[in-house]
Amino acid sequence: SAKLTMSLMIQPTVLERAITRSENVLRDSGFLSRALVTWPVSNQGARFSQHKSENDDSAMSAYYARITELNEESALYQDCEETVTLYFGHEATLILEEFNTHIERNLTDVLAEIPDAASKALNNASRIAALLHMYVYGSESKEIKRDCAVAAVGLMGYYLEEFQNLFGEKPI
């Protein structure tokens, strides 16, 4: 029962103009810290042929089938005005607490330039863990397990690095 999901793709020059203005509303409002920001490496100049294997089609078919199942299940819950409430199992909670401690320890050092994103990292990791849980286990299991928390923390670490690379202090 998502309230809002958004994917925003923007050209680099437009983003640079938005974040370099004197009133950096995107950062100051906390908007970017609530997003999973990344700047993928361009593959321009390396797209000479498209060789797909049968495994590519098989994996994508399985992914689309699972997403379709989840969307249909979500629609049923919404029709019944029911909400699925997940909770973190003990081991998953320990993983997230350890991650939060790591973030807090680094806020005055490595993450000092991006306190906005770092302060939301635990919230974002928790949401990622819930999404991974729903994809892997569905709504039958309400307990978010360790494997989803570990994967979520790893992904959030990647997104923090990307945020640091994009919005941290640039060397002169």
Short mmCIF file of the C-alpha atoms (twelve columns), coordinates in Angstrom:
data_MODEL
# 
_entry.id   MODEL 
# 
loop_
_atom_site.group_PDB 
_atom_site.id 
_atom_site.type_symbol 
_atom_site.label_atom_id 
_atom_site.label_alt_id 
_atom_site.label_comp_id 
_atom_site.label_asym_id 
_atom_site.label_seq_id 
_atom_site.Cartn_x 
_atom_site.Cartn_y 
_atom_site.Cartn_z 
_atom_site.pdbx_PDB_model_num 
ATOM 1   C CA . SER A 1   0.000   0.000   0.000   1 
ATOM 2   C CA . ALA A 2   2.583   2.517   -1.137  1 
ATOM 3   C CA . LYS A 3   1.863   6.151   -0.518  1 
ATOM 4   C CA . LEU A 4   4.310   7.389   -3.140  1 
ATOM 5   C CA . THR A 5   7.049   5.850   -5.198  1 
ATOM 6   C CA . MET A 6   9.021   7.979   -7.591  1 
ATOM 7   C CA . SER A 7   11.831  7.421   -10.013 1 
ATOM 8   C CA . LEU A 8   13.436  10.594  -11.275 1 
ATOM 9   C CA . MET A 9   15.960  10.626  -14.080 1 
ATOM 10  C CA . ILE A 10  17.543  13.961  -14.759 1 
ATOM 11  C CA . GLN A 11  20.274  15.219  -17.030 1 
ATOM 12  C CA . PRO A 12  23.518  16.048  -15.177 1 
ATOM 13  C CA . THR A 13  23.513  19.733  -16.144 1 
ATOM 14  C CA . VAL A 14  19.975  20.229  -14.818 1 
ATOM 15  C CA . LEU A 15  20.869  18.560  -11.517 1 
ATOM 16  C CA . GLU A 16  24.043  20.620  -11.211 1 
ATOM 17  C CA . ARG A 17  22.056  23.840  -11.718 1 
ATOM 18  C CA . ALA A 18  19.497  22.744  -9.126  1 
ATOM 19  C CA . ILE A 19  22.083  21.968  -6.443  1 
ATOM 20  C CA . THR A 20  24.471  24.852  -7.038  1 
ATOM 21  C CA . ARG A 21  21.966  27.669  -6.662  1 
ATOM 22  C CA . SER A 22  22.309  29.725  -3.480  1 
ATOM 23  C CA . GLU A 23  19.067  28.228  -2.170  1 
ATOM 24  C CA . ASN A 24  19.675  24.506  -2.453  1 
ATOM 25  C CA . VAL A 25  16.085  23.473  -1.792  1 
ATOM 26  C CA . LEU A 26  16.703  19.844  -2.811  1 
ATOM 27  C CA . ARG A 27  19.253  19.338  -0.025  1 
ATOM 28  C CA . ASP A 28  17.996  21.853  2.526   1 
ATOM 29  C CA . SER A 29  14.491  20.391  2.518   1 
ATOM 30  C CA . GLY A 30  15.835  16.881  3.063   1 
ATOM 31  C CA . PHE A 31  14.337  15.724  -0.227  1 
ATOM 32  C CA . LEU A 32  17.554  14.230  -1.593  1 
ATOM 33  C CA . SER A 33  18.411  12.564  1.715   1 
ATOM 34  C CA . ARG A 34  15.169  10.600  1.510   1 
ATOM 35  C CA . ALA A 35  16.014  9.414   -2.001  1 
ATOM 36  C CA . LEU A 36  18.360  6.707   -3.192  1 
ATOM 37  C CA . VAL A 37  20.581  8.840   -5.398  1 
ATOM 38  C CA . THR A 38  23.021  7.370   -7.876  1 
ATOM 39  C CA . TRP A 39  24.931  8.531   -10.914 1 
ATOM 40  C CA . PRO A 40  25.435  5.499   -13.153 1 
ATOM 41  C CA . VAL A 41  28.558  5.318   -15.264 1 
ATOM 42  C CA . SER A 42  27.768  6.132   -18.868 1 
ATOM 43  C CA . ASN A 43  28.147  3.335   -21.372 1 
ATOM 44  C CA . GLN A 44  28.218  5.691   -24.352 1 
ATOM 45  C CA . GLY A 45  30.823  4.576   -26.828 1 
ATOM 46  C CA . ALA A 46  30.638  0.960   -25.680 1 
ATOM 47  C CA . ARG A 47  27.249  -0.130  -27.019 1 
ATOM 48  C CA . PHE A 48  28.360  -1.796  -30.237 1 
ATOM 49  C CA . SER A 49  26.200  -4.888  -30.052 1 
ATOM 50  C CA . GLN A 50  23.477  -6.306  -27.918 1 
ATOM 51  C CA . HIS A 51  24.217  -9.949  -27.142 1 
ATOM 52  C CA . LYS A 52  21.598  -11.369 -24.837 1 
ATOM 53  C CA . SER A 53  21.658  -14.865 -23.497 1 
ATOM 54  C CA . GLU A 54  18.658  -17.048 -22.801 1 
ATOM 55  C CA . ASN A 55  19.413  -16.531 -19.106 1 
ATOM 56  C CA . ASP A 56  18.795  -12.797 -19.502 1 
ATOM 57  C CA . ASP A 57  15.284  -13.403 -20.804 1 
ATOM 58  C CA . SER A 58  14.619  -16.057 -18.190 1 
ATOM 59  C CA . ALA A 59  15.719  -13.835 -15.308 1 
ATOM 60  C CA . MET A 60  13.708  -10.876 -16.572 1 
ATOM 61  C CA . SER A 61  10.637  -13.060 -17.086 1 
ATOM 62  C CA . ALA A 62  10.913  -14.357 -13.522 1 
ATOM 63  C CA . TYR A 63  11.349  -10.809 -12.205 1 
ATOM 64  C CA . TYR A 64  8.328   -9.469  -14.103 1 
ATOM 65  C CA . ALA A 65  6.226   -12.439 -12.989 1 
ATOM 66  C CA . ARG A 66  7.138   -11.806 -9.334  1 
ATOM 67  C CA . ILE A 67  6.424   -8.068  -9.582  1 
ATOM 68  C CA . THR A 68  3.062   -8.844  -11.203 1 
ATOM 69  C CA . GLU A 69  2.230   -11.245 -8.340  1 
ATOM 70  C CA . LEU A 70  3.123   -8.606  -5.769  1 
ATOM 71  C CA . ASN A 71  1.052   -5.936  -7.543  1 
ATOM 72  C CA . GLU A 72  -1.965  -8.238  -7.692  1 
ATOM 73  C CA . GLU A 73  -1.563  -9.134  -4.020  1 
ATOM 74  C CA . SER A 74  -1.257  -5.451  -3.127  1 
ATOM 75  C CA . ALA A 75  -4.464  -4.679  -5.032  1 
ATOM 76  C CA . LEU A 76  -6.314  -7.358  -3.047  1 
ATOM 77  C CA . TYR A 77  -5.129  -5.860  0.245   1 
ATOM 78  C CA . GLN A 78  -6.142  -2.386  -0.908  1 
ATOM 79  C CA . ASP A 79  -9.589  -3.606  -1.984  1 
ATOM 80  C CA . CYS A 80  -10.075 -5.053  1.514   1 
ATOM 81  C CA . GLU A 81  -8.536  -1.919  3.061   1 
ATOM 82  C CA . GLU A 82  -6.075  -4.191  4.845   1 
ATOM 83  C CA . THR A 83  -2.497  -3.319  5.668   1 
ATOM 84  C CA . VAL A 84  0.401   -5.730  5.987   1 
ATOM 85  C CA . THR A 85  2.613   -4.811  8.925   1 
ATOM 86  C CA . LEU A 86  6.123   -6.198  8.940   1 
ATOM 87  C CA . TYR A 87  8.499   -6.322  11.878  1 
ATOM 88  C CA . PHE A 88  12.223  -6.853  12.190  1 
ATOM 89  C CA . GLY A 89  13.372  -10.137 13.656  1 
ATOM 90  C CA . HIS A 90  15.995  -10.104 16.412  1 
ATOM 91  C CA . GLU A 91  18.981  -10.735 14.113  1 
ATOM 92  C CA . ALA A 92  17.773  -8.167  11.561  1 
ATOM 93  C CA . THR A 93  17.371  -5.620  14.359  1 
ATOM 94  C CA . LEU A 94  20.952  -6.241  15.501  1 
ATOM 95  C CA . ILE A 95  22.245  -5.707  11.947  1 
ATOM 96  C CA . LEU A 96  20.373  -2.413  11.649  1 
ATOM 97  C CA . GLU A 97  21.512  -1.253  15.101  1 
ATOM 98  C CA . GLU A 98  25.119  -2.007  14.143  1 
ATOM 99  C CA . PHE A 99  24.658  -0.049  10.915  1 
ATOM 100 C CA . ASN A 100 23.180  2.893   12.799  1 
ATOM 101 C CA . THR A 101 26.101  2.890   15.251  1 
ATOM 102 C CA . HIS A 102 28.524  2.872   12.317  1 
ATOM 103 C CA . ILE A 103 26.726  5.845   10.753  1 
ATOM 104 C CA . GLU A 104 26.660  7.817   14.008  1 
ATOM 105 C CA . ARG A 105 30.370  7.201   14.616  1 
ATOM 106 C CA . ASN A 106 31.225  8.496   11.153  1 
ATOM 107 C CA . LEU A 107 29.010  11.611  11.156  1 
ATOM 108 C CA . THR A 108 31.854  13.759  12.473  1 
ATOM 109 C CA . ASP A 109 34.422  12.285  10.108  1 
ATOM 110 C CA . VAL A 110 33.802  10.424  6.835   1 
ATOM 111 C CA . LEU A 111 30.125  11.426  6.582   1 
ATOM 112 C CA . ALA A 112 30.531  14.980  7.890   1 
ATOM 113 C CA . GLU A 113 29.860  16.472  4.440   1 
ATOM 114 C CA . ILE A 114 26.573  14.616  4.010   1 
ATOM 115 C CA . PRO A 115 24.875  14.621  7.426   1 
ATOM 116 C CA . ASP A 116 21.481  14.988  5.738   1 
ATOM 117 C CA . ALA A 117 21.798  11.695  3.863   1 
ATOM 118 C CA . ALA A 118 23.602  9.919   6.710   1 
ATOM 119 C CA . SER A 119 20.902  10.830  9.210   1 
ATOM 120 C CA . LYS A 120 18.280  9.178   6.988   1 
ATOM 121 C CA . ALA A 121 20.398  6.109   6.167   1 
ATOM 122 C CA . LEU A 122 18.794  3.874   8.804   1 
ATOM 123 C CA . ASN A 123 15.284  4.817   7.638   1 
ATOM 124 C CA . ASN A 124 16.216  4.117   4.028   1 
ATOM 125 C CA . ALA A 125 17.951  0.822   4.899   1 
ATOM 126 C CA . SER A 126 14.846  -0.255  6.818   1 
ATOM 127 C CA . ARG A 127 12.648  0.471   3.827   1 
ATOM 128 C CA . ILE A 128 15.002  -1.377  1.500   1 
ATOM 129 C CA . ALA A 129 14.945  -4.383  3.858   1 
ATOM 130 C CA . ALA A 130 11.145  -4.365  3.815   1 
ATOM 131 C CA . LEU A 131 11.072  -4.242  0.016   1 
ATOM 132 C CA . LEU A 132 13.572  -7.088  -0.262  1 
ATOM 133 C CA . HIS A 133 11.567  -9.099  2.268   1 
ATOM 134 C CA . MET A 134 8.344   -8.636  0.308   1 
ATOM 135 C CA . TYR A 135 10.033  -9.639  -2.925  1 
ATOM 136 C CA . VAL A 136 11.666  -12.756 -1.482  1 
ATOM 137 C CA . TYR A 137 9.163   -13.916 1.148   1 
ATOM 138 C CA . GLY A 138 5.906   -12.122 0.331   1 
ATOM 139 C CA . SER A 139 3.335   -11.050 2.882   1 
ATOM 140 C CA . GLU A 140 2.864   -14.522 4.354   1 
ATOM 141 C CA . SER A 141 5.957   -13.989 6.485   1 
ATOM 142 C CA . LYS A 142 5.756   -10.795 8.543   1 
ATOM 143 C CA . GLU A 143 9.229   -11.060 10.089  1 
ATOM 144 C CA . ILE A 144 12.038  -9.330  8.220   1 
ATOM 145 C CA . LYS A 145 14.998  -11.664 8.497   1 
ATOM 146 C CA . ARG A 146 18.727  -11.161 8.768   1 
ATOM 147 C CA . ASP A 147 19.440  -11.785 5.067   1 
ATOM 148 C CA . CYS A 148 17.233  -8.878  4.003   1 
ATOM 149 C CA . ALA A 149 18.778  -6.556  6.613   1 
ATOM 150 C CA . VAL A 150 22.318  -7.472  5.547   1 
ATOM 151 C CA . ALA A 151 21.501  -6.877  1.867   1 
ATOM 152 C CA . ALA A 152 19.735  -3.596  2.693   1 
ATOM 153 C CA . VAL A 153 22.702  -2.301  4.694   1 
ATOM 154 C CA . GLY A 154 25.021  -3.173  1.805   1 
ATOM 155 C CA . LEU A 155 22.811  -1.361  -0.676  1 
ATOM 156 C CA . MET A 156 22.466  1.662   1.601   1 
ATOM 157 C CA . GLY A 157 26.251  1.781   1.947   1 
ATOM 158 C CA . TYR A 158 26.479  1.993   -1.836  1 
ATOM 159 C CA . TYR A 159 23.914  4.804   -1.957  1 
ATOM 160 C CA . LEU A 160 25.744  6.737   0.771   1 
ATOM 161 C CA . GLU A 161 28.972  6.467   -1.235  1 
ATOM 162 C CA . GLU A 162 27.152  7.731   -4.316  1 
ATOM 163 C CA . PHE A 163 25.662  10.626  -2.331  1 
ATOM 164 C CA . GLN A 164 29.121  11.462  -0.973  1 
ATOM 165 C CA . ASN A 165 30.616  11.391  -4.474  1 
ATOM 166 C CA . LEU A 166 27.894  13.615  -5.865  1 
ATOM 167 C CA . PHE A 167 27.292  16.100  -3.065  1 
ATOM 168 C CA . GLY A 168 30.325  15.919  -0.789  1 
ATOM 169 C CA . GLU A 169 33.161  18.393  -0.828  1 
ATOM 170 C CA . LYS A 170 34.875  18.371  -4.198  1 
ATOM 171 C CA . PRO A 171 38.676  18.635  -4.152  1 
ATOM 172 C CA . ILE A 172 40.046  21.721  -5.892  1 
# 
